[in-house]
Amino acid sequence: MNSRFPSDAAPIRLFRNPKSGHCHRVELMLALLELPYVTVDLDMANGAHKFPEYLKISPLGQVPAIEDNGDFLSDSNAILIYLVRRYATDDRWLPSEPLAAAEVQRWLSIAAGEIAAGPCSARLVTLFGASLDHEQAIARAHALFVVMQHHLEQRSYLAGSSITLADIAGYSYIAHAPEGGVSLAPYPSIVAWLARIEAQPHFVGMARSPALA
């Protein structure tokens, strides 16, 4: 196992919705770090994420959350940082050099901002019936993808020449953007970047839904 995970520790528990990109980015990180984990799928359609017992784990009633040896943590980007700081054997996922670390953080902010408002929101409308402006979400996604296309024409990964947390945080919703009606066809550099992530050892994908674009 390529991590500092104790051999006698219980697997990490991942509380999730299997079609949530926020949850998938955590599962992908767990897999890439070769960490033992089990998934706990919440019946969110019936409000399981708002039940009192789950609110003790995730006070905002959001997924994902994890339990690791009795410690609980929610928020996908926070979990990513925890996992690599706790278990990765080197700093390639979150560099220690200040400028490189800041570049990763910039893309974590984009994951929580532009990606959430664009491809994530568009997919929330088509898959979950969210009351959001679908056309606006699609427009935001394309505005982001134009920038990313140019960015990835000049480098292999979002924060440089090797894979980092930036790529893990960005992958899920962008790979599944067509499910929200956002075509990736105009963005060959993005498609190539997705393929590089999918070629990583121990990669795990998210359940596919019908593409609309």
GROMACS .gro file of C-alpha atoms in nm:
model
  213
    1MET     CA    1   0.000   0.000   0.000
    2ASN     CA    2   0.150   0.334  -0.109
    3SER     CA    3   0.048   0.533   0.198
    4ARG     CA    4   0.102   0.569   0.571
    5PHE     CA    5  -0.229   0.400   0.653
    6PRO     CA    6  -0.191   0.176   0.963
    7SER     CA    7  -0.221  -0.190   0.868
    8ASP     CA    8  -0.448  -0.264   1.163
    9ALA     CA    9  -0.682   0.037   1.121
   10ALA     CA   10  -1.045   0.009   1.012
   11PRO     CA   11  -1.124   0.122   0.658
   12ILE     CA   12  -1.221   0.485   0.611
   13ARG     CA   13  -1.598   0.526   0.578
   14LEU     CA   14  -1.715   0.754   0.297
   15PHE     CA   15  -2.071   0.885   0.330
   16ARG     CA   16  -2.188   0.969  -0.019
   17ASN     CA   17  -2.437   0.993  -0.299
   18PRO     CA   18  -2.289   0.772  -0.575
   19LYS     CA   19  -2.376   1.028  -0.846
   20SER     CA   20  -2.229   1.327  -0.663
   21GLY     CA   21  -1.911   1.467  -0.812
   22HIS     CA   22  -1.815   1.610  -0.475
   23CYS     CA   23  -1.828   1.257  -0.334
   24HIS     CA   24  -1.649   1.109  -0.631
   25ARG     CA   25  -1.350   1.339  -0.598
   26VAL     CA   26  -1.300   1.202  -0.246
   27GLU     CA   27  -1.343   0.842  -0.359
   28LEU     CA   28  -1.096   0.902  -0.641
   29MET     CA   29  -0.840   1.036  -0.395
   30LEU     CA   30  -0.891   0.740  -0.163
   31ALA     CA   31  -0.837   0.504  -0.457
   32LEU     CA   32  -0.528   0.680  -0.591
   33LEU     CA   33  -0.372   0.674  -0.245
   34GLU     CA   34  -0.461   0.304  -0.218
   35LEU     CA   35  -0.643   0.366   0.109
   36PRO     CA   36  -0.892   0.103   0.228
   37TYR     CA   37  -1.242   0.248   0.240
   38VAL     CA   38  -1.607   0.152   0.244
   39THR     CA   39  -1.892   0.358   0.102
   40VAL     CA   40  -2.212   0.443   0.287
   41ASP     CA   41  -2.477   0.555   0.037
   42LEU     CA   42  -2.730   0.798   0.182
   43ASP     CA   43  -3.094   0.795   0.072
   44MET     CA   44  -3.092   1.167   0.005
   45ALA     CA   45  -3.422   1.157  -0.184
   46ASN     CA   46  -3.583   1.070   0.148
   47GLY     CA   47  -3.379   1.319   0.349
   48ALA     CA   48  -3.122   1.087   0.506
   49HIS     CA   49  -2.862   1.365   0.487
   50LYS     CA   50  -3.080   1.577   0.718
   51PHE     CA   51  -3.141   1.309   0.981
   52PRO     CA   52  -3.009   1.405   1.326
   53GLU     CA   53  -2.757   1.121   1.334
   54TYR     CA   54  -2.602   1.237   1.006
   55LEU     CA   55  -2.603   1.603   1.108
   56LYS     CA   56  -2.371   1.503   1.391
   57ILE     CA   57  -2.127   1.392   1.122
   58SER     CA   58  -2.188   1.671   0.868
   59PRO     CA   59  -2.354   1.969   1.044
   60LEU     CA   60  -2.463   2.130   0.715
   61GLY     CA   61  -2.626   1.808   0.601
   62GLN     CA   62  -2.403   1.777   0.298
   63VAL     CA   63  -2.213   1.494   0.132
   64PRO     CA   64  -1.944   1.381   0.130
   65ALA     CA   65  -1.823   1.315   0.479
   66ILE     CA   66  -1.573   1.063   0.609
   67GLU     CA   67  -1.504   0.880   0.930
   68ASP     CA   68  -1.141   0.792   0.986
   69ASN     CA   69  -1.059   0.610   1.308
   70GLY     CA   70  -1.338   0.788   1.498
   71ASP     CA   71  -1.270   1.132   1.350
   72PHE     CA   72  -1.533   1.287   1.123
   73LEU     CA   73  -1.479   1.543   0.849
   74SER     CA   74  -1.704   1.698   0.584
   75ASP     CA   75  -1.648   1.920   0.276
   76SER     CA   76  -1.487   1.752  -0.021
   77ASN     CA   77  -1.191   1.984  -0.065
   78ALA     CA   78  -1.113   1.977   0.307
   79ILE     CA   79  -1.122   1.597   0.295
   80LEU     CA   80  -0.882   1.593  -0.001
   81ILE     CA   81  -0.632   1.804   0.191
   82TYR     CA   82  -0.670   1.588   0.500
   83LEU     CA   83  -0.614   1.265   0.311
   84VAL     CA   84  -0.293   1.374   0.141
   85ARG     CA   85  -0.152   1.546   0.447
   86ARG     CA   86  -0.234   1.246   0.664
   87TYR     CA   87  -0.150   0.958   0.431
   88ALA     CA   88   0.047   1.054   0.120
   89THR     CA   89   0.413   0.958   0.131
   90ASP     CA   90   0.528   1.268  -0.059
   91ASP     CA   91   0.406   1.618  -0.139
   92ARG     CA   92   0.323   1.574  -0.509
   93TRP     CA   93  -0.052   1.606  -0.443
   94LEU     CA   94  -0.016   1.929  -0.243
   95PRO     CA   95   0.331   2.078  -0.288
   96SER     CA   96   0.510   2.247  -0.001
   97GLU     CA   97   0.675   2.510  -0.222
   98PRO     CA   98   0.469   2.829  -0.174
   99LEU     CA   99   0.395   2.919  -0.536
  100ALA     CA  100   0.311   2.561  -0.633
  101ALA     CA  101   0.088   2.524  -0.326
  102ALA     CA  102  -0.090   2.848  -0.413
  103GLU     CA  103  -0.152   2.727  -0.769
  104VAL     CA  104  -0.320   2.413  -0.633
  105GLN     CA  105  -0.529   2.623  -0.396
  106ARG     CA  106  -0.637   2.847  -0.684
  107TRP     CA  107  -0.787   2.546  -0.861
  108LEU     CA  108  -0.950   2.422  -0.541
  109SER     CA  109  -1.120   2.763  -0.526
  110ILE     CA  110  -1.226   2.727  -0.890
  111ALA     CA  111  -1.370   2.384  -0.807
  112ALA     CA  112  -1.581   2.544  -0.533
  113GLY     CA  113  -1.667   2.845  -0.751
  114GLU     CA  114  -1.676   2.828  -1.130
  115ILE     CA  115  -1.701   2.449  -1.154
  116ALA     CA  116  -1.981   2.438  -0.897
  117ALA     CA  117  -2.168   2.722  -1.070
  118GLY     CA  118  -2.111   2.583  -1.420
  119PRO     CA  119  -2.092   2.211  -1.504
  120CYS     CA  120  -2.197   2.099  -1.158
  121SER     CA  121  -2.509   2.319  -1.156
  122ALA     CA  122  -2.605   2.222  -1.511
  123ARG     CA  123  -2.589   1.856  -1.412
  124LEU     CA  124  -2.789   1.919  -1.095
  125VAL     CA  125  -3.073   2.043  -1.313
  126THR     CA  126  -3.076   1.749  -1.554
  127LEU     CA  127  -3.008   1.468  -1.307
  128PHE     CA  128  -3.174   1.590  -0.990
  129GLY     CA  129  -3.427   1.848  -1.104
  130ALA     CA  130  -3.260   2.133  -0.917
  131SER     CA  131  -3.433   2.472  -0.944
  132LEU     CA  132  -3.139   2.649  -1.107
  133ASP     CA  133  -3.099   2.848  -1.427
  134HIS     CA  134  -2.985   2.574  -1.664
  135GLU     CA  135  -2.890   2.800  -1.954
  136GLN     CA  136  -2.688   3.024  -1.726
  137ALA     CA  137  -2.506   2.721  -1.581
  138ILE     CA  138  -2.423   2.597  -1.932
  139ALA     CA  139  -2.293   2.941  -2.027
  140ARG     CA  140  -2.076   2.953  -1.716
  141ALA     CA  141  -1.940   2.608  -1.792
  142HIS     CA  142  -1.839   2.708  -2.144
  143ALA     CA  143  -1.680   3.030  -2.019
  144LEU     CA  144  -1.468   2.826  -1.779
  145PHE     CA  145  -1.383   2.562  -2.039
  146VAL     CA  146  -1.254   2.823  -2.284
  147VAL     CA  147  -1.004   2.932  -2.017
  148MET     CA  148  -0.916   2.574  -1.925
  149GLN     CA  149  -0.869   2.475  -2.289
  150HIS     CA  150  -0.608   2.749  -2.335
  151HIS     CA  151  -0.448   2.665  -1.998
  152LEU     CA  152  -0.416   2.295  -2.080
  153GLU     CA  153  -0.272   2.360  -2.423
  154GLN     CA  154   0.041   2.467  -2.236
  155ARG     CA  155   0.066   2.204  -1.963
  156SER     CA  156  -0.037   1.848  -1.887
  157TYR     CA  157  -0.216   1.915  -1.558
  158LEU     CA  158  -0.393   2.208  -1.401
  159ALA     CA  159  -0.118   2.307  -1.158
  160GLY     CA  160   0.186   2.206  -1.359
  161SER     CA  161   0.353   1.906  -1.518
  162SER     CA  162   0.229   1.642  -1.273
  163ILE     CA  163  -0.102   1.549  -1.118
  164THR     CA  164  -0.208   1.726  -0.797
  165LEU     CA  165  -0.517   1.785  -0.587
  166ALA     CA  166  -0.615   2.049  -0.841
  167ASP     CA  167  -0.687   1.779  -1.097
  168ILE     CA  168  -0.873   1.555  -0.852
  169ALA     CA  169  -1.099   1.842  -0.743
  170GLY     CA  170  -1.172   1.938  -1.104
  171TYR     CA  171  -1.210   1.602  -1.270
  172SER     CA  172  -1.552   1.464  -1.172
  173TYR     CA  173  -1.789   1.740  -1.281
  174ILE     CA  174  -1.591   1.821  -1.593
  175ALA     CA  175  -1.576   1.457  -1.704
  176HIS     CA  176  -1.953   1.434  -1.655
  177ALA     CA  177  -2.036   1.778  -1.800
  178PRO     CA  178  -2.221   1.625  -2.100
  179GLU     CA  179  -2.475   1.480  -1.856
  180GLY     CA  180  -2.571   1.840  -1.783
  181GLY     CA  181  -2.592   1.939  -2.148
  182VAL     CA  182  -2.237   2.080  -2.174
  183SER     CA  183  -2.044   1.937  -2.468
  184LEU     CA  184  -1.671   1.875  -2.434
  185ALA     CA  185  -1.623   1.841  -2.811
  186PRO     CA  186  -1.488   2.197  -2.857
  187TYR     CA  187  -1.218   2.138  -2.593
  188PRO     CA  188  -0.967   1.872  -2.705
  189SER     CA  189  -0.707   1.974  -2.447
  190ILE     CA  190  -0.960   1.921  -2.169
  191VAL     CA  191  -1.055   1.582  -2.311
  192ALA     CA  192  -0.685   1.485  -2.324
  193TRP     CA  193  -0.640   1.602  -1.963
  194LEU     CA  194  -0.933   1.388  -1.851
  195ALA     CA  195  -0.775   1.088  -2.025
  196ARG     CA  196  -0.448   1.145  -1.841
  197ILE     CA  197  -0.630   1.135  -1.509
  198GLU     CA  198  -0.822   0.823  -1.610
  199ALA     CA  199  -0.491   0.654  -1.696
  200GLN     CA  200  -0.364   0.693  -1.339
  201PRO     CA  201  -0.304   0.365  -1.151
  202HIS     CA  202  -0.603   0.270  -0.934
  203PHE     CA  203  -0.834   0.525  -1.100
  204VAL     CA  204  -1.204   0.473  -1.021
  205GLY     CA  205  -1.482   0.639  -1.218
  206MET     CA  206  -1.821   0.773  -1.118
  207ALA     CA  207  -2.144   0.607  -1.230
  208ARG     CA  208  -2.239   0.735  -1.575
  209SER     CA  209  -2.575   0.887  -1.665
  210PRO     CA  210  -2.702   0.954  -2.020
  211ALA     CA  211  -2.520   1.238  -2.191
  212LEU     CA  212  -2.729   1.527  -2.319
  213ALA     CA  213  -2.448   1.693  -2.517
   0.00000   0.00000   0.00000
